[in-house]
Amino acid sequence: MKKLNFLRALFFALVLSAGFTSCIEAYEEPEVDHFAVLTQYMVQNNMDLNNMTTDWVIDAAAFNTAGVTNSYVIDLRSAADFATGHIQGAVNSTLANVVTTAAGAGNKPIVITCYTGQNAAVGLVALRLSGYRNCKILKWGMSGWNAKFDRWTSNISDRALQSPNWSSTNTIKQPVSFGYPKTAATESTGEAILRERVAYMLSKGLQSVASADVLAAPSNYFINNYWTEANVNQYGHIKGAYRINETLKIANDGLKSLDPNSTIVIYCWTGQTSALVSAYLNVLGYNAKSISFGANSMINSQLQQNKWTVPGNFPYVTN
């Protein structure tokens, strides 16, 4: 009888043990919502989009007057082009290494420049999200500094005025609500996810698309006009575009106005602001691109503000 009771106890112990083991094997760590963790961290640390676009541009005349040696200038052009001429004291770097290069700034404010200001805008996002808040880009890049480096003049056009996909009246689409993207990351804390995502964004570089391609097939993209309503009323817009500007930020679920499953195309006046916005969105997990050279590549002759005309004539060095 004692032997029978022992066998029964052993049997039940084995059954309970097997069940407990299977529960352990079936248990999985809950999946981290990287987008939620990342965006919560960014809002808590004043890294919403409006903090990227606050006091972030300086034009050539103002920078020359302020004294270029008072700032730490990072030039993102190729080494060969840097050697043909650059702002006195500038440090040559690449977009991929801009955060590392910024460590040499010390207490100086940082000014980032490139060919046209568009790569520099991407670099600015990386620096501000990496703790370098006191940084700006040189408006129009080195093209605005001296005619020797001009890459703007050859890229302006009025192609949109001849396109059937440009609307001269305000028929812009009204925003609707979408979900959020699934942000790919291996880290789990907000700070670490952000560091990982900034590195990823920099590895991709400036994400852009030609205005001719968007005008040819606007339905292939989720297009966002980054202007004010008054600007749209004055100039028109690409057909099928939304106008999401003032509300486009993490706070108050403003990013839900963007379709996370589409290729998002942002356009502005010069391609500099849209390069900044698209870089920021790529950090968060969206597939976003900037229209190269902005409205200046579509309706340059019509523009009354932020219009490329002639480059500056400020000094440069070659050593």
Coordinates of C-alpha atoms in Angstrom, one line a residue:
M1 CA 0.0 0.0 0.0
K2 CA 2.8 2.4 0.9
K3 CA 4.5 1.5 -2.4
L4 CA 1.2 2.3 -4.3
N5 CA 0.9 5.7 -2.6
F6 CA 4.5 6.5 -3.4
L7 CA 4.0 5.7 -7.1
R8 CA 0.8 7.8 -7.2
A9 CA 2.7 10.8 -5.5
L10 CA 5.5 10.4 -8.0
F11 CA 3.1 10.3 -10.9
F12 CA 1.4 13.5 -9.9
A13 CA 4.7 15.2 -9.2
L14 CA 5.9 14.4 -12.7
V15 CA 2.6 15.7 -14.2
L16 CA 2.8 19.0 -12.3
S17 CA 6.5 19.4 -13.2
A18 CA 5.8 18.8 -16.9
G19 CA 3.0 21.3 -16.8
F20 CA 5.1 23.9 -15.1
T21 CA 8.0 23.4 -17.5
S22 CA 5.7 23.8 -20.5
C23 CA 4.4 27.0 -19.1
I24 CA 7.9 28.3 -18.8
E25 CA 8.7 27.3 -22.3
A26 CA 5.5 28.9 -23.6
Y27 CA 6.2 32.2 -21.9
E28 CA 7.7 34.9 -24.1
E29 CA 8.9 38.4 -23.2
P30 CA 6.3 40.9 -24.4
E31 CA 7.4 42.6 -27.6
V32 CA 8.8 46.1 -27.0
D33 CA 6.8 48.9 -28.7
H34 CA 9.9 50.7 -29.8
F35 CA 7.9 53.6 -31.3
A36 CA 6.0 54.3 -28.1
V37 CA 9.2 54.0 -25.9
L38 CA 11.2 56.2 -28.3
T39 CA 8.6 59.0 -28.8
Q40 CA 7.8 59.1 -25.0
Y41 CA 11.5 59.7 -24.4
M42 CA 11.8 62.3 -27.1
V43 CA 8.9 64.3 -25.8
Q44 CA 10.2 64.2 -22.2
N45 CA 13.5 65.5 -23.4
N46 CA 12.2 68.3 -25.6
M47 CA 13.0 66.6 -28.9
D48 CA 9.6 67.0 -30.6
L49 CA 9.8 68.2 -34.2
N50 CA 9.1 71.8 -33.3
N51 CA 12.4 71.8 -31.4
M52 CA 14.3 70.8 -34.5
T53 CA 12.9 73.8 -36.5
T54 CA 13.5 76.5 -33.9
D55 CA 16.3 78.9 -34.6
W56 CA 18.1 76.4 -36.9
V57 CA 19.1 78.4 -40.0
I58 CA 21.6 81.3 -40.5
D59 CA 22.2 83.0 -43.8
A60 CA 25.6 83.7 -45.3
A61 CA 25.5 87.5 -44.6
A62 CA 24.5 87.1 -41.0
F63 CA 27.1 84.4 -40.5
N64 CA 29.9 86.4 -42.0
T65 CA 28.9 89.4 -39.9
A66 CA 28.9 87.3 -36.7
G67 CA 32.4 86.1 -37.4
V68 CA 32.9 82.6 -38.8
T69 CA 35.7 81.7 -36.3
N70 CA 33.3 82.2 -33.4
S71 CA 31.5 79.0 -34.5
Y72 CA 32.6 75.4 -35.1
V73 CA 31.9 74.9 -38.8
I74 CA 31.3 71.4 -40.1
D75 CA 31.5 71.1 -43.9
L76 CA 29.9 67.9 -45.3
R77 CA 31.1 68.2 -48.8
S78 CA 33.6 65.7 -50.3
A79 CA 37.2 66.1 -49.4
A80 CA 38.0 67.0 -53.0
D81 CA 35.5 69.8 -53.0
F82 CA 36.4 71.0 -49.5
A83 CA 40.0 71.4 -50.8
T84 CA 38.9 73.7 -53.6
G85 CA 37.7 76.2 -51.0
H86 CA 35.9 76.3 -47.6
I87 CA 35.0 78.7 -44.8
Q88 CA 38.0 79.6 -42.6
G89 CA 38.4 77.1 -39.8
A90 CA 35.9 74.6 -41.1
V91 CA 36.3 70.9 -40.4
N92 CA 35.6 68.5 -43.2
S93 CA 33.4 65.5 -42.3
T94 CA 30.9 63.2 -43.7
L95 CA 27.2 62.9 -42.8
A96 CA 27.8 59.5 -41.4
N97 CA 30.4 60.9 -39.0
V98 CA 28.8 64.2 -38.2
V99 CA 28.0 63.3 -34.5
T100 CA 31.5 62.2 -33.9
T101 CA 32.9 65.3 -35.5
A102 CA 30.7 67.5 -33.4
A103 CA 32.5 66.4 -30.3
G104 CA 35.4 68.8 -31.3
A105 CA 33.2 71.9 -31.0
G106 CA 33.8 72.3 -27.3
N107 CA 31.7 75.3 -26.1
K108 CA 31.4 76.8 -29.6
P109 CA 28.0 76.9 -31.4
I110 CA 28.0 74.6 -34.4
V111 CA 27.2 75.6 -38.0
I112 CA 26.8 72.8 -40.5
T113 CA 27.2 73.4 -44.2
C114 CA 27.2 71.3 -47.4
Y115 CA 26.5 72.0 -51.1
T116 CA 23.0 73.3 -50.9
G117 CA 21.9 73.1 -47.2
Q118 CA 19.9 69.8 -47.7
N119 CA 22.5 67.4 -46.3
A120 CA 23.3 69.9 -43.6
A121 CA 19.6 69.7 -42.5
V122 CA 19.9 66.0 -42.0
G123 CA 23.1 66.5 -40.0
L124 CA 21.3 69.0 -37.8
V125 CA 18.6 66.5 -36.9
A126 CA 21.3 64.0 -35.9
L127 CA 23.1 66.6 -33.8
R128 CA 20.1 67.9 -32.0
L129 CA 18.8 64.5 -31.2
S130 CA 22.3 63.6 -29.9
G131 CA 22.4 66.5 -27.4
Y132 CA 24.0 69.2 -29.5
R133 CA 21.2 71.8 -29.3
N134 CA 23.3 74.8 -30.2
C135 CA 23.7 74.2 -33.9
K136 CA 22.4 75.6 -37.1
I137 CA 22.7 75.1 -40.8
L138 CA 24.1 77.6 -43.3
K139 CA 21.1 78.5 -45.5
W140 CA 21.6 77.4 -49.2
G141 CA 24.9 75.7 -48.1
M142 CA 28.1 76.7 -49.7
S143 CA 26.2 77.7 -52.8
G144 CA 24.9 80.7 -50.8
W145 CA 28.4 81.5 -49.5
N146 CA 30.2 82.1 -52.8
A147 CA 29.5 81.7 -56.5
K148 CA 32.4 79.4 -56.9
F149 CA 30.4 76.7 -55.1
D150 CA 27.0 77.3 -56.7
R151 CA 24.9 74.2 -57.2
W152 CA 21.6 75.9 -56.9
T153 CA 21.3 77.8 -60.1
S154 CA 21.3 74.7 -62.3
N155 CA 18.6 73.0 -60.2
I156 CA 15.8 75.7 -60.2
S157 CA 12.9 75.4 -62.7
D158 CA 9.3 76.1 -63.4
R159 CA 8.4 72.6 -64.4
A160 CA 5.3 72.4 -62.1
L161 CA 3.7 75.3 -64.0
Q162 CA 3.6 73.1 -67.1
S163 CA 2.4 70.0 -65.3
P164 CA -1.2 68.8 -65.2
N165 CA -0.5 67.6 -61.6
W166 CA 0.0 71.1 -60.2
S167 CA -3.1 72.8 -58.9
S168 CA -3.2 76.5 -58.9
T169 CA -6.2 76.6 -56.5
N170 CA -6.5 75.3 -52.9
T171 CA -7.9 71.8 -53.4
I172 CA -5.5 70.3 -50.9
K173 CA -6.6 67.1 -49.1
Q174 CA -7.9 67.2 -45.5
P175 CA -5.9 65.2 -43.0
V176 CA -7.2 61.8 -41.8
S177 CA -6.0 59.6 -39.0
F178 CA -3.7 56.7 -39.5
G179 CA -1.8 54.4 -37.1
Y180 CA 1.9 54.6 -36.2
P181 CA 4.9 52.8 -37.8
K182 CA 6.6 49.8 -36.3
T183 CA 10.0 51.2 -35.4
A184 CA 12.8 48.7 -35.9
A185 CA 15.3 48.6 -33.1
T186 CA 17.2 46.1 -31.0
E187 CA 17.5 48.3 -27.9
S188 CA 14.8 48.7 -25.3
T189 CA 15.3 52.1 -23.5
G190 CA 14.3 55.4 -25.1
E191 CA 17.8 56.8 -25.0
A192 CA 19.4 53.7 -26.6
I193 CA 16.7 53.3 -29.2
L194 CA 17.2 56.9 -30.2
R195 CA 20.9 56.5 -30.5
E196 CA 20.4 53.4 -32.7
R197 CA 17.8 55.1 -34.9
V198 CA 19.9 58.2 -35.4
A199 CA 22.8 56.0 -36.5
Y200 CA 20.5 54.2 -38.9
M201 CA 19.1 57.5 -40.3
L202 CA 22.7 58.7 -40.9
S203 CA 23.7 55.5 -42.6
K204 CA 20.9 56.0 -45.2
G205 CA 21.9 59.6 -45.8
L206 CA 19.7 62.3 -47.3
Q207 CA 16.5 60.6 -48.6
S208 CA 15.2 62.6 -51.5
V209 CA 13.2 62.4 -54.7
A210 CA 13.2 64.7 -57.8
S211 CA 10.2 67.0 -58.2
A212 CA 9.9 65.7 -61.8
D213 CA 9.2 62.2 -60.6
V214 CA 6.6 63.3 -58.0
L215 CA 4.8 65.5 -60.5
A216 CA 4.8 62.7 -63.0
A217 CA 3.0 60.3 -60.7
P218 CA 1.8 61.9 -57.4
S219 CA -0.4 59.0 -56.6
N220 CA 2.7 56.9 -55.9
Y221 CA 3.4 58.9 -52.8
F222 CA 1.8 60.3 -49.6
I223 CA 2.6 64.0 -50.3
N224 CA 2.8 66.6 -47.6
N225 CA 3.0 70.3 -48.4
Y226 CA 5.0 71.9 -45.5
W227 CA 3.6 75.4 -46.0
T228 CA 1.1 77.6 -44.3
E229 CA -2.5 77.7 -45.6
A230 CA -1.8 81.3 -46.9
N231 CA 1.1 79.9 -49.0
V232 CA -1.1 77.2 -50.5
N233 CA -3.7 79.8 -51.4
Q234 CA -1.1 82.0 -53.0
Y235 CA 0.9 79.4 -55.0
G236 CA -1.1 76.2 -55.3
H237 CA 0.2 72.7 -54.6
I238 CA 0.9 69.3 -56.0
K239 CA -2.4 67.6 -56.7
G240 CA -3.4 65.0 -54.1
A241 CA -1.1 66.6 -51.4
Y242 CA -2.1 67.1 -47.8
R243 CA -1.0 70.2 -45.9
I244 CA 0.3 69.0 -42.5
N245 CA 2.5 71.6 -40.8
E246 CA 1.7 73.2 -37.5
T247 CA 0.3 69.9 -36.0
L248 CA 3.1 67.7 -37.3
K249 CA 4.6 66.6 -34.0
I250 CA 4.6 63.7 -31.5
A251 CA 2.5 65.6 -28.9
N252 CA -1.2 65.3 -29.2
D253 CA -0.9 62.4 -31.7
G254 CA -0.1 64.8 -34.5
L255 CA 1.9 62.1 -36.4
K256 CA -1.2 60.1 -36.9
S257 CA -1.9 62.3 -39.9
L258 CA 0.9 60.5 -41.8
D259 CA 0.4 57.1 -43.5
P260 CA 3.1 54.8 -42.1
N261 CA 2.6 52.3 -45.0
S262 CA 3.3 54.8 -47.8
T263 CA 6.4 56.5 -49.1
I264 CA 5.9 60.0 -47.5
V265 CA 7.2 62.9 -49.6
I266 CA 7.7 66.3 -47.9
Y267 CA 8.2 69.5 -49.8
C268 CA 8.9 73.1 -48.7
W269 CA 10.5 76.1 -50.3
T270 CA 14.1 75.0 -50.7
G271 CA 14.3 71.3 -49.8
Q272 CA 16.1 72.3 -46.6
T273 CA 13.2 72.2 -44.2
S274 CA 11.8 69.1 -45.9
A275 CA 15.1 67.4 -45.6
L276 CA 15.1 68.1 -41.9
V277 CA 11.5 66.8 -41.5
S278 CA 12.0 63.7 -43.6
A279 CA 15.2 62.8 -41.6
Y280 CA 13.3 63.2 -38.4
L281 CA 10.5 61.0 -39.6
N282 CA 13.0 58.3 -40.7
V283 CA 14.4 58.3 -37.2
L284 CA 10.9 57.4 -35.9
G285 CA 10.4 54.6 -38.5
Y286 CA 8.6 56.2 -41.4
N287 CA 9.7 55.9 -45.0
A288 CA 10.1 59.6 -45.7
K289 CA 11.7 61.6 -48.5
S290 CA 12.3 65.2 -49.4
I291 CA 11.6 66.8 -52.7
S292 CA 15.1 68.0 -53.8
F293 CA 15.3 71.8 -54.0
G294 CA 11.7 72.2 -53.0
A295 CA 9.4 74.7 -54.7
N296 CA 12.5 76.3 -56.2
S297 CA 12.7 73.2 -58.5
M298 CA 9.0 73.6 -59.5
I299 CA 7.8 77.3 -59.4
N300 CA 11.0 79.3 -58.9
S301 CA 9.9 82.3 -61.0
Q302 CA 6.7 82.6 -59.0
L303 CA 8.2 82.7 -55.6
Q304 CA 8.3 85.9 -53.5
Q305 CA 10.1 84.4 -50.5
N306 CA 12.8 81.8 -50.0
K307 CA 13.6 82.2 -53.7
W308 CA 17.1 81.3 -55.1
T309 CA 18.5 84.2 -57.0
V310 CA 22.2 84.7 -56.9
P311 CA 25.0 83.3 -54.6
G312 CA 26.9 85.3 -52.1
N313 CA 30.5 86.6 -52.4
F314 CA 32.0 85.8 -49.1
P315 CA 35.6 84.8 -48.5
Y316 CA 37.0 81.3 -48.5
V317 CA 40.3 79.6 -47.9
T318 CA 42.0 76.6 -49.6
N319 CA 44.4 75.5 -46.9

